[in-house]
Amino acid sequence: MKTKVIFTFPPEIVEKPISHTLMKEFDLWINILRAKIEPSEGGKLVIELQGDEENIKAGIELAEKSGVGVTLLENDVLWDKELCVDCGACISLCPTQALTLDRDTFKLNFDFGRCVACGSCAQVCPVKAISINF
Amino acid sequence: MGVKKATREVDVVTTGTFSPMCSSGVILNFGHTDPPIRMQKIWLNDVPAHGGLAAVDTYLGATSLSKTMEDYGGAHVIEGLLRGEEVFLRATSSGTDCYPQKEIETYITLEGINEALLFNPRNCYQNYNVAVNTSTRRIHTYMGTLLPKLGNATYCTSGQLSPLLNDPTFRAIGMGTRIFLGGAQGHVVWHGTQHNPTTKIVDGNKIVGGGTISVMGNLKQMSVDFIRAAVFPGYGVTMFVGIGTPIPILDEDMMRFVSVCDSDIYTTISDYSCTHKSKPVLGTVNYAQLRSGSIKIGDKEVPTSPLSSYAKAREIAEKLKKDITQGKFLLQEPAWQLPNKSSNKTSE
């Protein structure tokens, strides 16, 4: 299975080789989608984890035990459907086609499976219907 | 169904659009204070409003920017009023014998003031160009964020649902026409500023020009479903305005006009990296191509963004249809027609 998560590193644990441990000990494939971590400030890492469900679960538990804040990507990329006016200003700026307009209803579709939390949509949304906690 | 039969069977066709329309704003009358003040400098939630009218009248433009808050402007104040929020009013005056008060600070609400009239000098562009960027840097425009090297394209009318594209000779939409405006019933009050309905031929395709309308309605009856503040990063604040117009099918010509399809309506692709008024035209494209999600410019497949909400445009046209069939919305014949010639002078 595959899952996208956001790891939040407090500054005191940036030295720990957490991704390496997840690969070695839990046989997980790690695809880094986005990363911004500073030694003195900590930071965030957007990754896709691929492997057995059990191993993913165990890997996330280990990361959390090591002090990493773990959230699912779709819990950190927030789309407020009530605020959204389905204008489509975001769709041509989305590099992964996670955002599209439905062919029939012309309402906005958000495919979180394709999202890499780049934040382009949040920057351009004219009514601030999309926000990203990164 | 042919045009003849359709003309016999269809009485009215409704249109709709929900787009950012910068030339929008609201006329407010706050009611007098005691002692009275003639407001000369006015701020609403720190957004400057016009102080050149009578004592407690003002005009607040949608694009007017807050002095203290980023990404906040006149359109947000208007949306706030519609949401029932309290808005902080501050005004100053030099003071006169008849208006001695020199300063006021208070809170106002939409319900608590005398008048709030949405008055938009230019709305509802008939047709508008497609914006692209051929430069090597990202640019921020009123047509949204444009990625370098033709990274994306933006367009901004509801195409086949756009009011003035369904009435290109302005037989149904003229001065006095009753329209759907922001969720209420409003009127076309004049042609819009920069009204430019001239048609030109580019690359063998007919490009219908930019006719515009000036509209007015009672903000107190409107809703945030159809009036919304918008921020375009690096450009500023503007306002989504929802407008729908009824078009009575007077004859077969009218039926033909309202049968217009996205694939019949062409517009030009303009390079917004050029900072001059006349921008280089890179070609033409129709709305069916634009709505497909990407267009071809040369060999390049360029993703498109509408900016104007087609889902909302449909909702407006449907709502207007329902109101007409239920007898809640009566059609109003124009008092006189919009001009068929341009007012597009420049100030070079």
CSV table of C-alpha atoms in Angstrom, one decimal:
chain,number,residue,atom,x,y,z
A,1,MET,CA,0.0,0.0,0.0
A,2,LYS,CA,0.9,3.6,-0.4
A,3,THR,CA,0.3,6.6,1.9
A,4,LYS,CA,1.3,10.2,1.9
A,5,VAL,CA,2.3,11.7,5.2
A,6,ILE,CA,3.8,14.9,6.5
A,7,PHE,CA,6.6,14.5,9.0
A,8,THR,CA,7.2,17.5,11.3
A,9,PHE,CA,10.7,17.6,12.8
A,10,PRO,CA,11.4,19.7,15.9
A,11,PRO,CA,14.9,21.2,15.8
A,12,GLU,CA,16.3,18.8,18.5
A,13,ILE,CA,15.9,15.7,16.3
A,14,VAL,CA,17.0,16.8,12.9
A,15,GLU,CA,20.2,14.9,13.3
A,16,LYS,CA,18.3,11.5,13.6
A,17,PRO,CA,18.4,9.4,10.4
A,18,ILE,CA,14.7,8.6,10.6
A,19,SER,CA,14.0,8.0,6.9
A,20,HIS,CA,16.9,5.7,6.7
A,21,THR,CA,15.6,3.7,9.7
A,22,LEU,CA,12.2,3.4,8.0
A,23,MET,CA,13.8,2.0,4.8
A,24,LYS,CA,16.2,-0.4,6.5
A,25,GLU,CA,14.1,-1.7,9.4
A,26,PHE,CA,10.6,-1.7,7.9
A,27,ASP,CA,11.5,-2.3,4.2
A,28,LEU,CA,9.6,0.9,3.2
A,29,TRP,CA,10.0,2.7,-0.1
A,30,ILE,CA,10.2,6.4,0.6
A,31,ASN,CA,9.5,9.0,-2.0
A,32,ILE,CA,10.3,12.5,-0.9
A,33,LEU,CA,7.8,14.9,-2.4
A,34,ARG,CA,8.8,18.0,-0.6
A,35,ALA,CA,11.2,18.9,2.2
A,36,LYS,CA,12.2,22.0,4.2
A,37,ILE,CA,14.2,21.3,7.3
A,38,GLU,CA,16.7,23.7,8.9
A,39,PRO,CA,19.2,22.5,11.6
A,40,SER,CA,18.2,25.1,14.1
A,41,GLU,CA,14.5,25.4,13.3
A,42,GLY,CA,13.4,21.9,12.4
A,43,GLY,CA,10.9,21.7,9.5
A,44,LYS,CA,8.7,19.5,7.4
A,45,LEU,CA,9.0,16.5,5.1
A,46,VAL,CA,6.3,15.4,2.7
A,47,ILE,CA,6.8,11.8,1.8
A,48,GLU,CA,5.0,8.9,0.2
A,49,LEU,CA,5.5,5.6,2.1
A,50,GLN,CA,5.1,2.4,0.2
A,51,GLY,CA,5.2,-1.1,1.7
A,52,ASP,CA,3.2,-3.6,3.8
A,53,GLU,CA,0.4,-2.0,5.8
A,54,GLU,CA,1.8,-3.4,9.0
A,55,ASN,CA,5.3,-2.0,8.3
A,56,ILE,CA,3.9,1.4,7.4
A,57,LYS,CA,2.1,1.4,10.7
A,58,ALA,CA,5.1,0.3,12.6
A,59,GLY,CA,7.3,2.8,10.8
A,60,ILE,CA,5.0,5.7,11.6
A,61,GLU,CA,4.9,4.6,15.3
A,62,LEU,CA,8.7,4.6,15.4
A,63,ALA,CA,8.9,8.1,13.8
A,64,GLU,CA,6.4,9.3,16.4
A,65,LYS,CA,8.3,7.7,19.2
A,66,SER,CA,11.4,9.5,18.0
A,67,GLY,CA,9.7,12.9,18.3
A,68,VAL,CA,8.4,13.4,14.8
A,69,GLY,CA,4.9,14.8,14.4
A,70,VAL,CA,3.1,12.7,11.8
A,71,THR,CA,0.0,13.7,10.0
A,72,LEU,CA,-1.7,12.3,6.9
A,73,LEU,CA,-1.2,14.7,3.9
A,74,GLU,CA,-5.0,15.0,3.4
A,75,ASN,CA,-5.3,16.2,6.9
A,76,ASP,CA,-2.8,19.0,6.4
A,77,VAL,CA,-4.1,20.2,3.0
A,78,LEU,CA,-7.4,21.7,3.7
A,79,TRP,CA,-10.0,22.4,1.1
A,80,ASP,CA,-13.1,24.2,2.4
A,81,LYS,CA,-15.8,23.3,0.0
A,82,GLU,CA,-18.2,25.9,1.5
A,83,LEU,CA,-15.8,28.7,0.6
A,84,CYS,CA,-14.8,27.3,-2.8
A,85,VAL,CA,-16.6,29.0,-5.7
A,86,ASP,CA,-15.3,26.4,-8.3
A,87,CYS,CA,-13.7,29.1,-10.4
A,88,GLY,CA,-10.8,26.9,-11.4
A,89,ALA,CA,-8.0,29.5,-10.9
A,90,CYS,CA,-5.9,26.8,-9.2
A,91,ILE,CA,-6.2,24.0,-11.8
A,92,SER,CA,-3.6,25.2,-14.3
A,93,LEU,CA,-1.1,25.8,-11.5
A,94,CYS,CA,-1.3,22.3,-10.0
A,95,PRO,CA,1.7,20.5,-11.2
A,96,THR,CA,0.3,17.0,-10.6
A,97,GLN,CA,-3.3,17.4,-11.9
A,98,ALA,CA,-4.6,16.8,-8.4
A,99,LEU,CA,-7.0,19.6,-9.0
A,100,THR,CA,-9.4,19.4,-12.0
A,101,LEU,CA,-12.9,20.6,-12.9
A,102,ASP,CA,-15.5,17.9,-13.3
A,103,ARG,CA,-16.4,17.5,-16.9
A,104,ASP,CA,-20.1,17.4,-16.2
A,105,THR,CA,-20.7,19.7,-13.2
A,106,PHE,CA,-17.7,22.0,-13.6
A,107,LYS,CA,-17.2,21.8,-9.9
A,108,LEU,CA,-13.7,21.4,-8.5
A,109,ASN,CA,-12.3,17.9,-7.9
A,110,PHE,CA,-9.5,17.4,-5.5
A,111,ASP,CA,-7.6,14.1,-5.8
A,112,PHE,CA,-5.5,13.9,-2.7
A,113,GLY,CA,-3.8,10.8,-4.1
A,114,ARG,CA,-2.1,13.0,-6.6
A,115,CYS,CA,-1.4,15.9,-4.3
A,116,VAL,CA,2.2,16.6,-3.3
A,117,ALA,CA,1.4,19.5,-0.9
A,118,CYS,CA,3.4,22.0,-3.0
A,119,GLY,CA,1.0,24.7,-2.0
A,120,SER,CA,0.6,26.3,-5.4
A,121,CYS,CA,-3.2,26.2,-5.1
A,122,ALA,CA,-3.2,27.7,-1.7
A,123,GLN,CA,-1.2,30.7,-3.0
A,124,VAL,CA,-3.5,31.5,-5.9
A,125,CYS,CA,-6.9,30.6,-4.5
A,126,PRO,CA,-8.8,34.0,-4.7
A,127,VAL,CA,-11.2,33.1,-1.9
A,128,LYS,CA,-8.7,31.3,0.3
A,129,ALA,CA,-10.6,28.1,0.2
A,130,ILE,CA,-7.4,26.0,0.2
A,131,SER,CA,-4.9,26.2,2.9
A,132,ILE,CA,-1.8,24.1,3.6
A,133,ASN,CA,-0.2,23.5,6.9
A,134,PHE,CA,3.4,23.3,5.8
B,1,MET,CA,-35.4,20.9,-32.9
B,2,GLY,CA,-34.9,23.5,-35.6
B,3,VAL,CA,-34.8,27.3,-35.0
B,4,LYS,CA,-38.4,27.8,-36.2
B,5,LYS,CA,-39.8,25.2,-33.8
B,6,ALA,CA,-37.6,26.4,-31.0
B,7,THR,CA,-38.7,30.0,-31.5
B,8,ARG,CA,-42.3,28.9,-31.2
B,9,GLU,CA,-41.7,26.8,-28.0
B,10,VAL,CA,-39.1,28.8,-26.0
B,11,ASP,CA,-40.2,32.0,-24.4
B,12,VAL,CA,-37.1,33.0,-22.5
B,13,VAL,CA,-33.5,31.9,-22.3
B,14,THR,CA,-31.5,32.7,-19.2
B,15,THR,CA,-27.7,33.4,-19.0
B,16,GLY,CA,-25.3,33.6,-16.2
B,17,THR,CA,-21.8,34.6,-15.2
B,18,PHE,CA,-19.8,34.6,-11.9
B,19,SER,CA,-16.5,36.3,-12.5
B,20,PRO,CA,-14.0,38.7,-10.8
B,21,MET,CA,-15.2,42.2,-11.9
B,22,CYS,CA,-12.9,44.9,-10.6
B,23,SER,CA,-15.1,47.9,-11.6
B,24,SER,CA,-17.5,47.2,-8.8
B,25,GLY,CA,-18.4,48.9,-5.5
B,26,VAL,CA,-21.1,50.1,-3.2
B,27,ILE,CA,-22.8,53.4,-2.4
B,28,LEU,CA,-23.4,53.7,1.3
B,29,ASN,CA,-25.4,56.2,3.4
B,30,PHE,CA,-24.6,55.8,7.0
B,31,GLY,CA,-27.3,58.1,8.5
B,32,HIS,CA,-26.4,61.3,10.3
B,33,THR,CA,-24.5,61.6,13.6
B,34,ASP,CA,-25.3,64.1,16.4
B,35,PRO,CA,-23.7,66.6,16.2
B,36,PRO,CA,-23.5,66.1,12.4
B,37,ILE,CA,-20.4,65.5,10.4
B,38,ARG,CA,-19.6,66.0,6.8
B,39,MET,CA,-17.2,63.1,6.2
B,40,GLN,CA,-14.2,64.0,4.1
B,41,LYS,CA,-11.9,61.1,4.7
B,42,ILE,CA,-13.5,57.8,5.3
B,43,TRP,CA,-12.2,54.3,6.2
B,44,LEU,CA,-14.2,51.1,6.6
B,45,ASN,CA,-12.1,48.5,8.4
B,46,ASP,CA,-9.2,50.7,7.4
B,47,VAL,CA,-10.1,50.5,3.7
B,48,PRO,CA,-10.3,54.0,2.3
B,49,ALA,CA,-13.7,55.0,0.9
B,50,HIS,CA,-14.6,58.1,-1.2
B,51,GLY,CA,-15.2,61.3,0.8
B,52,GLY,CA,-16.3,63.6,-2.0
B,53,LEU,CA,-20.0,63.2,-1.7
B,54,ALA,CA,-22.6,64.6,0.7
B,55,ALA,CA,-22.2,64.4,4.5
B,56,VAL,CA,-22.7,60.7,5.2
B,57,ASP,CA,-22.7,59.3,1.7
B,58,THR,CA,-19.7,57.3,0.3
B,59,TYR,CA,-18.6,55.1,-2.5
B,60,LEU,CA,-16.5,52.1,-1.5
B,61,GLY,CA,-14.7,50.5,-4.5
B,62,ALA,CA,-14.1,46.8,-4.5
B,63,THR,CA,-10.3,47.1,-5.2
B,64,SER,CA,-9.6,49.7,-2.6
B,65,LEU,CA,-6.9,48.3,-0.3
B,66,SER,CA,-6.6,48.3,3.5
B,67,LYS,CA,-3.9,50.4,4.9
B,68,THR,CA,-3.2,47.9,7.7
B,69,MET,CA,-4.2,44.4,6.5
B,70,GLU,CA,-2.6,42.5,3.7
B,71,ASP,CA,-4.9,40.9,1.1
B,72,TYR,CA,-7.9,42.8,2.4
B,73,GLY,CA,-9.9,45.4,0.5
B,74,GLY,CA,-13.2,47.0,-0.3
B,75,ALA,CA,-14.6,43.7,-1.6
B,76,HIS,CA,-13.9,42.1,1.8
B,77,VAL,CA,-15.8,44.9,3.5
B,78,ILE,CA,-18.7,44.4,1.2
B,79,GLU,CA,-18.6,40.6,1.8
B,80,GLY,CA,-18.4,41.3,5.6
B,81,LEU,CA,-21.5,43.5,5.5
B,82,LEU,CA,-23.3,40.8,3.6
B,83,ARG,CA,-22.3,38.2,6.2
B,84,GLY,CA,-23.9,40.5,8.9
B,85,GLU,CA,-20.5,41.5,10.4
B,86,GLU,CA,-19.9,44.8,12.1
B,87,VAL,CA,-17.6,47.0,10.1
B,88,PHE,CA,-15.5,49.7,11.8
B,89,LEU,CA,-16.2,53.2,10.4
B,90,ARG,CA,-13.7,56.0,10.9
B,91,ALA,CA,-14.2,59.4,9.3
B,92,THR,CA,-12.6,62.8,9.7
B,93,SER,CA,-13.7,66.3,8.6
B,94,SER,CA,-12.4,69.9,8.8
B,95,GLY,CA,-15.7,70.9,10.4
B,96,THR,CA,-18.2,73.6,9.3
B,97,ASP,CA,-20.8,75.6,11.1
B,98,CYS,CA,-23.5,73.3,9.9
B,99,TYR,CA,-21.5,70.1,10.3
B,100,PRO,CA,-19.3,70.8,13.4
B,101,GLN,CA,-18.2,67.2,14.2
B,102,LYS,CA,-14.6,66.6,13.1
B,103,GLU,CA,-14.2,62.9,13.8
B,104,ILE,CA,-16.2,59.8,14.3
B,105,GLU,CA,-15.4,56.2,15.1
B,106,THR,CA,-18.2,53.7,15.3
B,107,TYR,CA,-19.4,50.3,14.0
B,108,ILE,CA,-21.9,49.8,11.3
B,109,THR,CA,-23.9,46.9,9.9
B,110,LEU,CA,-25.7,46.4,6.7
B,111,GLU,CA,-29.0,46.4,8.5
B,112,GLY,CA,-28.3,49.5,10.5
B,113,ILE,CA,-27.4,51.9,7.7
B,114,ASN,CA,-29.9,53.7,5.4
B,115,GLU,CA,-28.8,52.5,2.0
B,116,ALA,CA,-26.3,50.1,0.5
B,117,LEU,CA,-26.5,50.1,-3.3
B,118,LEU,CA,-24.2,48.0,-5.3
B,119,PHE,CA,-23.2,50.1,-8.2
B,120,ASN,CA,-20.8,48.7,-10.7
B,121,PRO,CA,-19.6,50.9,-13.5
B,122,ARG,CA,-18.3,48.1,-15.7
B,123,ASN,CA,-19.3,44.5,-15.4
B,124,CYS,CA,-20.0,41.5,-17.5
B,125,TYR,CA,-17.4,41.8,-20.3
B,126,GLN,CA,-19.0,40.3,-23.4
B,127,ASN,CA,-15.7,38.6,-24.4
B,128,TYR,CA,-12.2,38.8,-23.0
B,129,ASN,CA,-8.8,37.7,-24.1
B,130,VAL,CA,-6.8,34.7,-22.8
B,131,ALA,CA,-3.8,35.6,-20.8
B,132,VAL,CA,-0.4,33.9,-21.1
B,133,ASN,CA,3.2,34.7,-20.2
B,134,THR,CA,6.1,34.1,-22.6
B,135,SER,CA,8.7,35.6,-20.3
B,136,THR,CA,11.1,33.6,-18.1
B,137,ARG,CA,9.6,34.8,-14.8
B,138,ARG,CA,6.3,34.2,-13.1
B,139,ILE,CA,4.0,37.2,-13.3
B,140,HIS,CA,1.1,38.2,-11.2
B,141,THR,CA,-1.8,39.9,-13.0
B,142,TYR,CA,-5.6,40.6,-12.7
B,143,MET,CA,-5.8,37.5,-14.9
B,144,GLY,CA,-4.2,35.4,-12.1
B,145,THR,CA,-0.7,34.0,-11.7
B,146,LEU,CA,0.9,33.3,-15.1
B,147,LEU,CA,3.7,30.8,-15.2
B,148,PRO,CA,6.8,31.5,-17.3
B,149,LYS,CA,7.3,30.2,-20.8
B,150,LEU,CA,3.6,29.5,-21.5
B,151,GLY,CA,3.3,27.4,-18.4
B,152,ASN,CA,-0.5,28.1,-18.2
B,153,ALA,CA,-3.3,30.2,-19.7
B,154,THR,CA,-6.2,31.9,-18.0
B,155,TYR,CA,-9.5,33.1,-19.4
B,156,CYS,CA,-12.5,34.8,-17.9
B,157,THR,CA,-16.0,34.7,-19.3
B,158,SER,CA,-18.7,32.1,-19.1
B,159,GLY,CA,-18.6,31.7,-22.9
B,160,GLN,CA,-21.8,30.3,-24.2
B,161,LEU,CA,-23.6,31.3,-20.9
B,162,SER,CA,-22.2,34.8,-21.0
B,163,PRO,CA,-25.0,37.4,-21.0
B,164,LEU,CA,-23.8,39.7,-23.8
B,165,LEU,CA,-22.5,36.8,-26.0
B,166,ASN,CA,-26.1,35.6,-26.2
B,167,ASP,CA,-27.4,39.0,-27.1
B,168,PRO,CA,-24.7,40.4,-29.4
B,169,THR,CA,-26.8,43.2,-30.9
B,170,PHE,CA,-28.1,44.3,-27.5
B,171,ARG,CA,-31.8,43.8,-28.3
B,172,ALA,CA,-32.7,42.3,-24.9
B,173,ILE,CA,-30.1,43.8,-22.6
B,174,GLY,CA,-30.2,47.6,-22.4
B,175,MET,CA,-30.8,50.4,-20.0
B,176,GLY,CA,-33.4,49.4,-17.5
B,177,THR,CA,-33.3,45.7,-18.1
B,178,ARG,CA,-34.1,43.8,-14.9
B,179,ILE,CA,-31.3,41.3,-14.1
B,180,PHE,CA,-30.2,38.8,-11.5
B,181,LEU,CA,-27.5,40.7,-9.6
B,182,GLY,CA,-25.6,39.1,-6.7
B,183,GLY,CA,-28.6,37.1,-5.6
B,184,ALA,CA,-31.1,40.0,-5.8
B,185,GLN,CA,-33.0,41.7,-8.6
B,186,GLY,CA,-31.1,44.6,-10.1
B,187,HIS,CA,-31.0,46.6,-13.2
B,188,VAL,CA,-28.7,47.5,-16.1
B,189,VAL,CA,-28.4,51.3,-15.6
B,190,TRP,CA,-26.2,52.3,-18.5
B,191,HIS,CA,-23.7,50.8,-20.8
B,192,GLY,CA,-20.5,49.9,-18.9
B,193,THR,CA,-17.4,52.1,-19.1
B,194,GLN,CA,-15.0,51.1,-21.9
B,195,HIS,CA,-18.0,49.6,-23.7
B,196,ASN,CA,-16.4,48.3,-26.9
B,197,PRO,CA,-18.7,46.0,-28.9
B,198,THR,CA,-16.8,46.2,-32.1
B,199,THR,CA,-16.1,42.9,-33.8
B,200,LYS,CA,-12.8,42.1,-35.5
B,201,ILE,CA,-11.5,39.2,-37.6
B,202,VAL,CA,-8.2,37.6,-36.4
B,203,ASP,CA,-6.8,34.5,-38.1
B,204,GLY,CA,-10.0,34.2,-40.0
B,205,ASN,CA,-12.0,33.9,-36.8
B,206,LYS,CA,-14.7,36.4,-35.8
B,207,ILE,CA,-13.8,37.9,-32.4
B,208,VAL,CA,-16.8,39.5,-30.7
B,209,GLY,CA,-15.7,42.6,-28.9
B,210,GLY,CA,-16.0,43.7,-25.3
B,211,GLY,CA,-19.5,45.2,-24.7
B,212,THR,CA,-20.0,45.9,-21.0
B,213,ILE,CA,-22.9,46.9,-18.8
B,214,SER,CA,-23.2,49.1,-15.7
B,215,VAL,CA,-25.4,47.6,-13.1
B,216,MET,CA,-27.1,48.6,-9.9
B,217,GLY,CA,-29.0,46.8,-7.1
B,218,ASN,CA,-29.8,46.7,-3.4
B,219,LEU,CA,-26.9,45.1,-1.5
B,220,LYS,CA,-29.2,44.4,1.4
B,221,GLN,CA,-31.0,41.8,-0.7
B,222,MET,CA,-27.9,40.1,-2.0
B,223,SER,CA,-26.0,37.1,-0.8
B,224,VAL,CA,-22.5,35.8,-0.3
B,225,ASP,CA,-23.5,32.9,-2.6
B,226,PHE,CA,-23.2,35.4,-5.5
B,227,ILE,CA,-21.0,38.2,-4.3
B,228,ARG,CA,-17.5,37.3,-3.0
B,229,ALA,CA,-14.3,39.1,-2.3
B,230,ALA,CA,-11.3,37.8,-4.3
B,231,VAL,CA,-7.5,38.2,-3.9
B,232,PHE,CA,-5.2,37.8,-6.8
B,233,PRO,CA,-1.7,37.5,-5.4
B,234,GLY,CA,0.7,40.3,-6.4
B,235,TYR,CA,-2.2,42.2,-8.0
B,236,GLY,CA,-4.6,42.9,-5.2
B,237,VAL,CA,-8.3,42.6,-4.4
B,238,THR,CA,-11.3,42.3,-6.7
B,239,MET,CA,-14.8,40.9,-6.4
B,240,PHE,CA,-16.7,38.0,-7.8
B,241,VAL,CA,-20.0,39.3,-9.0
B,242,GLY,CA,-22.8,36.9,-10.1
B,243,ILE,CA,-25.0,38.3,-12.9
B,244,GLY,CA,-27.8,36.6,-14.9
B,245,THR,CA,-30.0,38.1,-17.6
B,246,PRO,CA,-33.2,36.9,-19.2
B,247,ILE,CA,-33.4,37.0,-23.0
B,248,PRO,CA,-36.9,36.9,-24.4
B,249,ILE,CA,-37.1,34.9,-27.7
B,250,LEU,CA,-38.6,37.7,-29.8
B,251,ASP,CA,-38.0,36.1,-33.2
B,252,GLU,CA,-35.9,33.6,-35.0
B,253,ASP,CA,-32.8,35.9,-35.0
B,254,MET,CA,-32.9,36.0,-31.2
B,255,MET,CA,-33.2,32.2,-31.1
B,256,ARG,CA,-30.2,31.9,-33.3
B,257,PHE,CA,-28.2,34.2,-31.1
B,258,VAL,CA,-29.0,32.3,-27.9
B,259,SER,CA,-28.1,29.0,-29.5
B,260,VAL,CA,-24.4,30.1,-29.6
B,261,CYS,CA,-22.0,27.3,-28.5
B,262,ASP,CA,-18.6,27.5,-26.8
B,263,SER,CA,-17.1,26.2,-30.1
B,264,ASP,CA,-18.5,29.2,-32.0
B,265,ILE,CA,-17.0,31.8,-29.7
B,266,TYR,CA,-13.4,32.8,-30.3
B,267,THR,CA,-11.1,35.0,-28.4
B,268,THR,CA,-7.4,36.1,-28.8
B,269,ILE,CA,-4.5,34.8,-26.8
B,270,SER,CA,-2.5,37.8,-25.4
B,271,ASP,CA,1.0,37.9,-24.0
B,272,TYR,CA,0.7,39.5,-20.6
B,273,SER,CA,4.5,39.6,-20.1
B,274,CYS,CA,4.4,42.7,-22.4
B,275,THR,CA,3.7,45.6,-20.1
B,276,HIS,CA,2.3,47.9,-22.9
B,277,LYS,CA,-1.4,48.4,-23.4
B,278,SER,CA,-1.4,46.6,-26.8
B,279,LYS,CA,-0.2,43.1,-26.1
B,280,PRO,CA,1.2,40.8,-28.7
B,281,VAL,CA,-1.5,38.3,-29.9
B,282,LEU,CA,-0.3,34.7,-30.2
B,283,GLY,CA,-3.3,33.4,-31.9
B,284,THR,CA,-7.0,32.6,-31.4
B,285,VAL,CA,-8.9,29.9,-29.6
B,286,ASN,CA,-12.5,29.0,-28.9
B,287,TYR,CA,-14.2,28.4,-25.6
B,288,ALA,CA,-14.7,24.7,-26.2
B,289,GLN,CA,-10.9,24.4,-26.5
B,290,LEU,CA,-10.3,26.5,-23.4
B,291,ARG,CA,-12.8,24.5,-21.4
B,292,SER,CA,-11.2,21.2,-22.3
B,293,GLY,CA,-8.5,21.9,-19.8
B,294,SER,CA,-5.6,22.7,-22.2
B,295,ILE,CA,-5.0,24.6,-25.4
B,296,LYS,CA,-2.2,24.3,-28.0
B,297,ILE,CA,0.0,27.3,-28.6
B,298,GLY,CA,2.5,26.4,-31.3
B,299,ASP,CA,3.6,22.9,-30.4
B,300,LYS,CA,3.0,23.4,-26.7
B,301,GLU,CA,0.1,22.0,-24.7
B,302,VAL,CA,-0.8,24.7,-22.2
B,303,PRO,CA,-3.1,24.0,-19.2
B,304,THR,CA,-6.0,26.5,-18.8
B,305,SER,CA,-7.8,28.0,-15.8
B,306,PRO,CA,-11.2,29.7,-16.2
B,307,LEU,CA,-11.1,32.2,-13.3
B,308,SER,CA,-14.8,32.6,-13.9
B,309,SER,CA,-16.9,29.9,-12.2
B,310,TYR,CA,-18.9,28.0,-14.8
B,311,ALA,CA,-20.6,26.0,-12.1
B,312,LYS,CA,-21.9,29.2,-10.5
B,313,ALA,CA,-22.9,30.6,-13.9
B,314,ARG,CA,-25.1,27.6,-14.4
B,315,GLU,CA,-26.5,27.9,-10.9
B,316,ILE,CA,-27.4,31.6,-11.7
B,317,ALA,CA,-29.0,30.8,-15.0
B,318,GLU,CA,-31.0,28.0,-13.4
B,319,LYS,CA,-32.1,30.1,-10.5
B,320,LEU,CA,-33.2,32.9,-12.8
B,321,LYS,CA,-35.1,30.4,-14.9
B,322,LYS,CA,-36.9,29.1,-11.8
B,323,ASP,CA,-37.7,32.7,-10.5
B,324,ILE,CA,-39.2,33.5,-14.0
B,325,THR,CA,-41.3,30.4,-14.2
B,326,GLN,CA,-42.6,31.0,-10.7
B,327,GLY,CA,-43.6,34.5,-11.5
B,328,LYS,CA,-41.1,36.0,-9.0
B,329,PHE,CA,-39.0,37.7,-11.7
B,330,LEU,CA,-40.7,39.8,-14.3
B,331,LEU,CA,-39.0,40.7,-17.6
B,332,GLN,CA,-38.4,44.4,-18.2
B,333,GLU,CA,-38.1,45.9,-21.6
B,334,PRO,CA,-35.1,48.1,-22.0
B,335,ALA,CA,-35.8,51.9,-22.0
B,336,TRP,CA,-33.2,52.3,-24.6
B,337,GLN,CA,-30.5,50.2,-26.3
B,338,LEU,CA,-26.9,49.9,-25.5
B,339,PRO,CA,-24.8,51.7,-28.2
B,340,ASN,CA,-23.3,49.5,-30.9
B,341,LYS,CA,-20.2,51.6,-31.1
B,342,SER,CA,-17.1,51.8,-28.9
B,343,SER,CA,-16.3,54.3,-26.2
B,344,ASN,CA,-12.8,53.0,-26.0
B,345,LYS,CA,-10.6,56.1,-26.0
B,346,THR,CA,-7.1,55.9,-24.5
B,347,SER,CA,-5.3,58.4,-22.2
B,348,GLU,CA,-1.9,58.0,-23.8
